[in-house]
XYZ file of C-alpha atoms in Angstrom:
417
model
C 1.046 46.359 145.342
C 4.626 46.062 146.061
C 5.824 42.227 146.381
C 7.658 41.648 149.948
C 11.278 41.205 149.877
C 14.282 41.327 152.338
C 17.603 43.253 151.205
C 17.348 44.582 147.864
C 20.853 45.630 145.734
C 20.797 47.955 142.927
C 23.924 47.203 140.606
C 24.641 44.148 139.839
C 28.453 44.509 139.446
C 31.721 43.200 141.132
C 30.143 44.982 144.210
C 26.791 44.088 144.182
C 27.488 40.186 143.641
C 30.287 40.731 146.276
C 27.422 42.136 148.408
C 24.902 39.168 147.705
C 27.783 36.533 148.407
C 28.787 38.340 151.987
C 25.349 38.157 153.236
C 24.728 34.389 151.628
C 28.155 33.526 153.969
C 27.282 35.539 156.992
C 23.970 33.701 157.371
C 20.840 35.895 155.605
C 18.742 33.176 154.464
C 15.591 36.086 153.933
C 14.866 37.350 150.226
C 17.565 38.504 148.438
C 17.284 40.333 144.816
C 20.051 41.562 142.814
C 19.521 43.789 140.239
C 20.989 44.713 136.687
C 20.818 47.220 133.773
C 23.255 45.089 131.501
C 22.192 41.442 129.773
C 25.486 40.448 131.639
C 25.719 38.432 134.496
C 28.344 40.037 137.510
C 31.366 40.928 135.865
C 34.975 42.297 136.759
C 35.883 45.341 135.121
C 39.818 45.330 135.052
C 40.197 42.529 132.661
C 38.247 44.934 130.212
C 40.995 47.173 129.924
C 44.245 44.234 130.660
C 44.016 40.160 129.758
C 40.919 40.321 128.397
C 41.369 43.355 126.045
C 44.598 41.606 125.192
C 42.887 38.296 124.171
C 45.165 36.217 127.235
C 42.064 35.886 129.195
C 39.124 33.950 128.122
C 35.697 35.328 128.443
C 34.304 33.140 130.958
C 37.614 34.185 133.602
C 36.007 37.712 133.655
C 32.489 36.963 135.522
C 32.280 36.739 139.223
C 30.465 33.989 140.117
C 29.396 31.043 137.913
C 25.912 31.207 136.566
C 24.208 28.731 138.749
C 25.882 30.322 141.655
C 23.031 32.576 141.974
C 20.231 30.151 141.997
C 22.144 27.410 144.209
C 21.813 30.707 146.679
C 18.493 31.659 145.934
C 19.698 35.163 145.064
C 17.436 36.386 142.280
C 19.608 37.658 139.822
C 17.405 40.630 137.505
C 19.185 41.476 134.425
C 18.132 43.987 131.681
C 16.719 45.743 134.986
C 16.493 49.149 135.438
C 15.187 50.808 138.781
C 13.329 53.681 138.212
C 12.864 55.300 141.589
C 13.952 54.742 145.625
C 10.968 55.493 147.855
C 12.634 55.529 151.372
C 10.588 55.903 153.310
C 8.149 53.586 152.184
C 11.096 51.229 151.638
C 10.163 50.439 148.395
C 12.048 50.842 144.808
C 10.250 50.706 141.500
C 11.235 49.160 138.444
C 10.998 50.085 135.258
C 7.856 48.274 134.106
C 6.237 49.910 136.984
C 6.215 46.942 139.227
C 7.429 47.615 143.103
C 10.108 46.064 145.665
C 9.786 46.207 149.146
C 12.806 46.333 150.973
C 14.080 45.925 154.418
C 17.947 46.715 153.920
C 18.649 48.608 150.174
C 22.297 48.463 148.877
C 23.105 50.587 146.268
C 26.274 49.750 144.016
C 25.349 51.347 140.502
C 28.706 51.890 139.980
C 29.744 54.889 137.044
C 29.311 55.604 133.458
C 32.174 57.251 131.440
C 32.234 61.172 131.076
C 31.823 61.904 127.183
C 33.854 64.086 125.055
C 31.606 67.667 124.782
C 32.774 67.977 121.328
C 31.582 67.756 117.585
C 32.041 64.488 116.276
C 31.591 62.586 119.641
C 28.769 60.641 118.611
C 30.520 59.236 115.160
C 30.809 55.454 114.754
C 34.000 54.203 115.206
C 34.318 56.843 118.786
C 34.768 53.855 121.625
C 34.167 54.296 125.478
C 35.626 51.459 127.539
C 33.174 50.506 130.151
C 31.450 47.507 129.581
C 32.281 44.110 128.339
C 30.841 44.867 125.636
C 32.740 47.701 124.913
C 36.037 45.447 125.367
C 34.476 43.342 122.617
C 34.277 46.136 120.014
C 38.021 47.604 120.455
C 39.145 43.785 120.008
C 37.546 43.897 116.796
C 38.936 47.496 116.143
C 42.545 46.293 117.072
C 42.035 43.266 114.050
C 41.013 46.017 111.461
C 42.512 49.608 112.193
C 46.240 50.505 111.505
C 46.224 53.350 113.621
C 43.739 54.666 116.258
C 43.269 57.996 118.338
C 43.203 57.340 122.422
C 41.765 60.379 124.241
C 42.996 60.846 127.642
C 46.093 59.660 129.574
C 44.718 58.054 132.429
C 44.363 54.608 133.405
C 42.275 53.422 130.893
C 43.810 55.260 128.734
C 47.367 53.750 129.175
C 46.179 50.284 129.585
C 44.023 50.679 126.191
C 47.319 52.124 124.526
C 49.505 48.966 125.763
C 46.693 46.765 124.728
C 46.530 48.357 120.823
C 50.184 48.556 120.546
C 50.503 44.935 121.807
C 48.305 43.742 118.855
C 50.549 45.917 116.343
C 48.471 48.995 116.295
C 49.721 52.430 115.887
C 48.992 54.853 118.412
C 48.751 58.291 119.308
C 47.485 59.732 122.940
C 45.812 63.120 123.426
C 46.188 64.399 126.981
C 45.458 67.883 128.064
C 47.844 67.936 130.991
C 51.870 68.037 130.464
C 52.276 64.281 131.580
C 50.565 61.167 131.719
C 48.782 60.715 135.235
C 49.658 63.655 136.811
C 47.249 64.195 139.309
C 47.878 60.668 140.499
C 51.088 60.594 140.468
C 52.978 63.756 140.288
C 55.924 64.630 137.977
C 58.054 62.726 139.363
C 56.340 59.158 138.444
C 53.941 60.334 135.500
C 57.338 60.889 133.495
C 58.444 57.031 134.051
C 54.716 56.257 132.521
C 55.811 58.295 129.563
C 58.846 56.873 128.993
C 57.235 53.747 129.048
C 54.909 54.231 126.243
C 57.549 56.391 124.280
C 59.491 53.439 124.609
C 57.011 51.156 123.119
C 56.445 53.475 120.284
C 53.187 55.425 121.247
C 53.178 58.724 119.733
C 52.326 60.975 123.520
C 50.375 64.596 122.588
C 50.346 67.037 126.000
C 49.037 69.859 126.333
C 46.353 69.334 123.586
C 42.395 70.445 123.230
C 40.387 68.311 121.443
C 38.153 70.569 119.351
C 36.569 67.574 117.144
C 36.275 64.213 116.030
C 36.231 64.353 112.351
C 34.467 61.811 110.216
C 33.042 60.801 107.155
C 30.453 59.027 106.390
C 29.145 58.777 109.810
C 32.405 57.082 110.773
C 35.240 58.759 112.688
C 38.699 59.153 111.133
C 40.690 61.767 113.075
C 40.636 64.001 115.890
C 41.022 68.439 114.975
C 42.800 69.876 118.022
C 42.535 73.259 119.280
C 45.374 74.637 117.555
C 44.571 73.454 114.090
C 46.636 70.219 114.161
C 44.900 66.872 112.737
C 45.603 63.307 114.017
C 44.700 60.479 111.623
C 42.918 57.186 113.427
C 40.706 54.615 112.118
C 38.673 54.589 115.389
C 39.335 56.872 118.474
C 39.117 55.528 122.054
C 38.116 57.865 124.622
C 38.934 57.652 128.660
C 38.521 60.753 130.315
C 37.148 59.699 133.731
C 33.961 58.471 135.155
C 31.187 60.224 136.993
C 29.293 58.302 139.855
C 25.922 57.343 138.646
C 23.623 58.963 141.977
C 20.734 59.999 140.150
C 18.424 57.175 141.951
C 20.213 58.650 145.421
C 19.959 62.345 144.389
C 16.082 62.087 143.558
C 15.327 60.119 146.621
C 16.857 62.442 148.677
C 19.959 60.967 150.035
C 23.164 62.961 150.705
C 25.340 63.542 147.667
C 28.486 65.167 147.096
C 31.093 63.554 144.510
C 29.172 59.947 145.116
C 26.622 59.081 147.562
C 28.095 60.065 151.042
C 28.188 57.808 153.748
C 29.977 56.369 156.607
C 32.531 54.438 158.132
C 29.951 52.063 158.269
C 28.654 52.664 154.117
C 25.501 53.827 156.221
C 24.124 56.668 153.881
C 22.075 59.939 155.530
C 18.927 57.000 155.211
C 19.511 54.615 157.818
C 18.518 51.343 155.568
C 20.052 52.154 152.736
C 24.220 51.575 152.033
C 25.978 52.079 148.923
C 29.350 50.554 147.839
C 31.781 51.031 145.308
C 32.213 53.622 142.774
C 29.304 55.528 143.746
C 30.626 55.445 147.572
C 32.313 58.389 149.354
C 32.857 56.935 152.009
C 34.236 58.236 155.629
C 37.750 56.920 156.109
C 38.729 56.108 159.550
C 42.537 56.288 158.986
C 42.634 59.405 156.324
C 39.972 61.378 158.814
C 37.773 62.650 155.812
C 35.441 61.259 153.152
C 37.329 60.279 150.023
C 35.747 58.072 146.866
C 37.447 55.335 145.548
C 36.722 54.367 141.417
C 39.208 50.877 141.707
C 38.724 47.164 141.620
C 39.849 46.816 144.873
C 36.828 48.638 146.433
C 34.242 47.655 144.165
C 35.866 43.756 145.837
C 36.084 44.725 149.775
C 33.566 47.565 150.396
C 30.836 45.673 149.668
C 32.028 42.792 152.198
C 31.821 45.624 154.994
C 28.404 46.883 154.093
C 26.266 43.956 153.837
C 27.551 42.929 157.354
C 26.687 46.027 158.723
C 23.589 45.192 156.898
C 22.986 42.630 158.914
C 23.504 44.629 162.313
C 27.449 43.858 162.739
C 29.831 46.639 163.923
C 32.142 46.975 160.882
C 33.678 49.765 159.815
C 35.487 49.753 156.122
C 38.762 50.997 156.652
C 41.446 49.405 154.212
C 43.863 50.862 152.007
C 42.807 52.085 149.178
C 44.869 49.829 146.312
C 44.934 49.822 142.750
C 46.999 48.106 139.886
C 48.049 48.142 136.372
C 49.752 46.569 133.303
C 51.106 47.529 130.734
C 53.552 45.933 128.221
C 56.204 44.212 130.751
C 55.671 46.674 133.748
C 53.216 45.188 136.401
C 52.403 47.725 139.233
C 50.570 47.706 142.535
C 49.917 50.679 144.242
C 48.586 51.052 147.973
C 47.565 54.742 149.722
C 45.891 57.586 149.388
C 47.512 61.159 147.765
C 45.823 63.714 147.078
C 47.009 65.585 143.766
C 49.932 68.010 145.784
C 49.471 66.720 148.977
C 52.990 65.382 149.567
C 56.245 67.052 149.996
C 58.985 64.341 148.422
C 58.839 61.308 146.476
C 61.895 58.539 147.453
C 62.790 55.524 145.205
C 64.010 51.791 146.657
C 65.464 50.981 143.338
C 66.223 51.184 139.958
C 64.015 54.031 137.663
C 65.458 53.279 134.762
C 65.450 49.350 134.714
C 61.385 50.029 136.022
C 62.168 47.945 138.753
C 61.289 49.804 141.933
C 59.051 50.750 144.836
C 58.056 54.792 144.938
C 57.022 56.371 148.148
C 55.192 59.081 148.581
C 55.750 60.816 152.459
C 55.088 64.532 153.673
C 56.486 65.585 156.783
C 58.550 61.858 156.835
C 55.417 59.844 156.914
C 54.074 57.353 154.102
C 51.197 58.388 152.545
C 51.364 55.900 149.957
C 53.763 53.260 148.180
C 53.934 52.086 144.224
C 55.613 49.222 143.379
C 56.953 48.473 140.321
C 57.545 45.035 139.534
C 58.997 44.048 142.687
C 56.405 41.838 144.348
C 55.026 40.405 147.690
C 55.700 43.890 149.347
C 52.204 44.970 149.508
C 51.956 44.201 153.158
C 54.545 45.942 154.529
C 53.566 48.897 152.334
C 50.279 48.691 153.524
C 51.751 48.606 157.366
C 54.163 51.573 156.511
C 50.754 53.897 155.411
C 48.489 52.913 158.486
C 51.468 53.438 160.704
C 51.482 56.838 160.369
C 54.696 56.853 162.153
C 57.526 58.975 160.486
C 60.500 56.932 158.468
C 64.254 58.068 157.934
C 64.190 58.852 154.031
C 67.509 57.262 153.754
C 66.668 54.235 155.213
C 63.502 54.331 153.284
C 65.335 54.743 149.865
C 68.128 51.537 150.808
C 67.019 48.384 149.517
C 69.160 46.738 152.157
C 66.924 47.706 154.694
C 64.073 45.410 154.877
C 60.527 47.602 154.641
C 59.296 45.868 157.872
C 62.506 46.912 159.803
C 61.477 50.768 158.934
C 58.077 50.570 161.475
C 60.500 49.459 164.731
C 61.701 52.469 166.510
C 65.864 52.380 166.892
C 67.152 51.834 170.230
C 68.297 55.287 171.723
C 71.121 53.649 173.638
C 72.260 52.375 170.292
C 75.179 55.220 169.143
């Protein structure tokens, strides 16, 4: 017999504590359950990877909510959870110790798990993925012991797990398989200043590689064998090579899935009770016209906000920015937009490259698509207004830091010669 319940959330991450606070604010006093695979309570993920992977941060700064939070708001907080299987249309999801929940309203946020290497060698000790909390605990403790490690993939996590080892006095050496640093996400154009950073800062940058193994001994990794014979040395390897939406509870109950659990403006999926958030969402965008999924802090924060109040019958629609941001040894960076790899005609800088103090636009046919700034601060809104605008910009003007960003969205007088 399935025990009665009111909105159940599957994930219990940034989003699906987000998710549980929303609805505790907007009035749900009904039965509210929150479930988790990990023995951690709610947790941010970008510390992982930036203060607390860096030891600036303490560990208690990294959780969400304190841990009486939940029971002062009679959310019941399941840890070392796992759900098993979504029956939707008996509204009812099954655990895995075979006991039921019924559901009214079902929020999924199970966020992702990191893609691993296909490759001999990837199960070695001493081969890190950086994920969970956890995982930030171990590559401390590799950053007090090794000399030199191996970091697979230039991405994000990548980069920020680079900074973080060469911060603590660790040699480093980065594998990437493309010819710069971020370029899908950036384009040449920017991806080379994120080289030059880490060149800079003495990080040894590999492109164009193919990892063919992780070598060990002992059971214990100690180098990577690339594709063309070559051998890197490392005491432990770190490996960030993307993420991949965990939708095997949506796929098996038959929601709609295609690169994350589709759903709407509303993060309604194809099952009218049931939402997802975060990660896992590809959600409709309002502004960009088309579906696109999100895998930053920023929506695992705000989505979930939008889709318990639809939830709870109001007509919201999620349709902010996308934003993400990073650091890395004395470069801070906020970036707010949405490019698809190619999908822009011209890059223009307000600033200086080489001093890495700048803001990088990103425009086809004159418009913004998106904006990067690079330590230059408290010009996130008027990014953000020059993207939704969708209003064409003089390049020139765009480029002169004179011109204040705000000044760019008011059309020019035509009697004005």
């Amino acid at each position: 017999m399935a025990a009665n319940t009111g909105f159940v959330i599957v994930g219990a991450g940034l989003a699906g504590a987000k998710a549980a606070q929303t609805l505790r604010e907007e009035g749900f006093d009904g039965p509210l359950v929150l479930i988790g695979e990990e023995s951690e309570r709610p947790y941010e993920r970008p510390p992982l990877s930036k203060g607390y992977l860096l030891g600036k941060d303490e560990r208690e700064t990294v959780y969400v909510h304190p841990s009486q939070w939940y029971t002062e708001h009679d959310v019941d907080l399941r840890l070392g959870t796992t759900v098993t299987a979504i029956d939707a249309a008996g509204h009812e999801v099954t655990l895995a110790d075979g006991s039921r929940l019924r559901y009214v309203k079902l929020l999924l946020t199970p966020g992702s798990s990191p893609r691993h290497l296909p490759v001999p060698g990837a199960a070695l000790d001493g081969v890190h993925y950086l994920r969970r909390l956890s995982d930030s605990d171990r590559i401390k403790k590799v950053f007090t012991s090794a000399s030199r490690i191996a970091v697979i993939g230039a991405g994000w996590i990548g980069l920020e797990t680079a900074a973080a080892a060469r911060t603590a006095g660790v040699e480093v050496t980065v594998l990437e398989s493309a010819e710069l640093p971020l370029l899908r996400v950036l384009g040449r154009e920017v991806s080379q200043i994120f080289a030059d950073l880490h060149t800079d800062h003495g990080v040894d940058l590999c492109f164009g590689v193919q990892v063919a193994e992780i070598t060990g001994t002992g059971g214990h990794a100690i180098g990577v064998l690339l594709a063309d014979g070559s051998r890197i040395d490392a005491d432990a390897v770190i490996v960030g090579v993307g993420i991949t939406p965990n939708t095997q509870l949506a796929t098996a109950a038959g929601l709609d899935v295609d690169n994350g659990i589709r759903v709407d403006a509303h993060l309604r999926t194809s099952h009218p009770d049931i939402y997802a958030a975060g990660d896992v969402a590809n959600a409709f965008h309002p502004l960009l016209g088309k579906h696109i999924r999100v895998e930053h802090w920023a929506n695992a924060l705000n989505q979930p906000q939008t889709a318990a109040k639809a939830m709870l019958g109001q007509d919201v629609t999620y349709d902010r920015v996308p934003y993400f941001f990073t650091d890395q040894y004395d470069l801070g960076m906020e970036y707010s937009g949405y490019v698809e790899p190619g999908g822009y005609d011209r890059v223009v800088f307000r600033g200086r490259t080489d001093t890495r103090e700048f803001i990088a636009f990103w425009l086809a046919e004159d418009r913004v698509l998106a904006g990067m700034n690079v330590n230059v601060w408290d010009v996130t809104d008027p990014i953000r207004a020059l993207v939704t605008s969708g209003k064409p910009v003089d390049p020139t003007r765009l480029a002169d830091p004179d011109v204040p960003l705000n000044d760019l969205l008011e059309r020019p007088d035509p009697t004005d010669r």
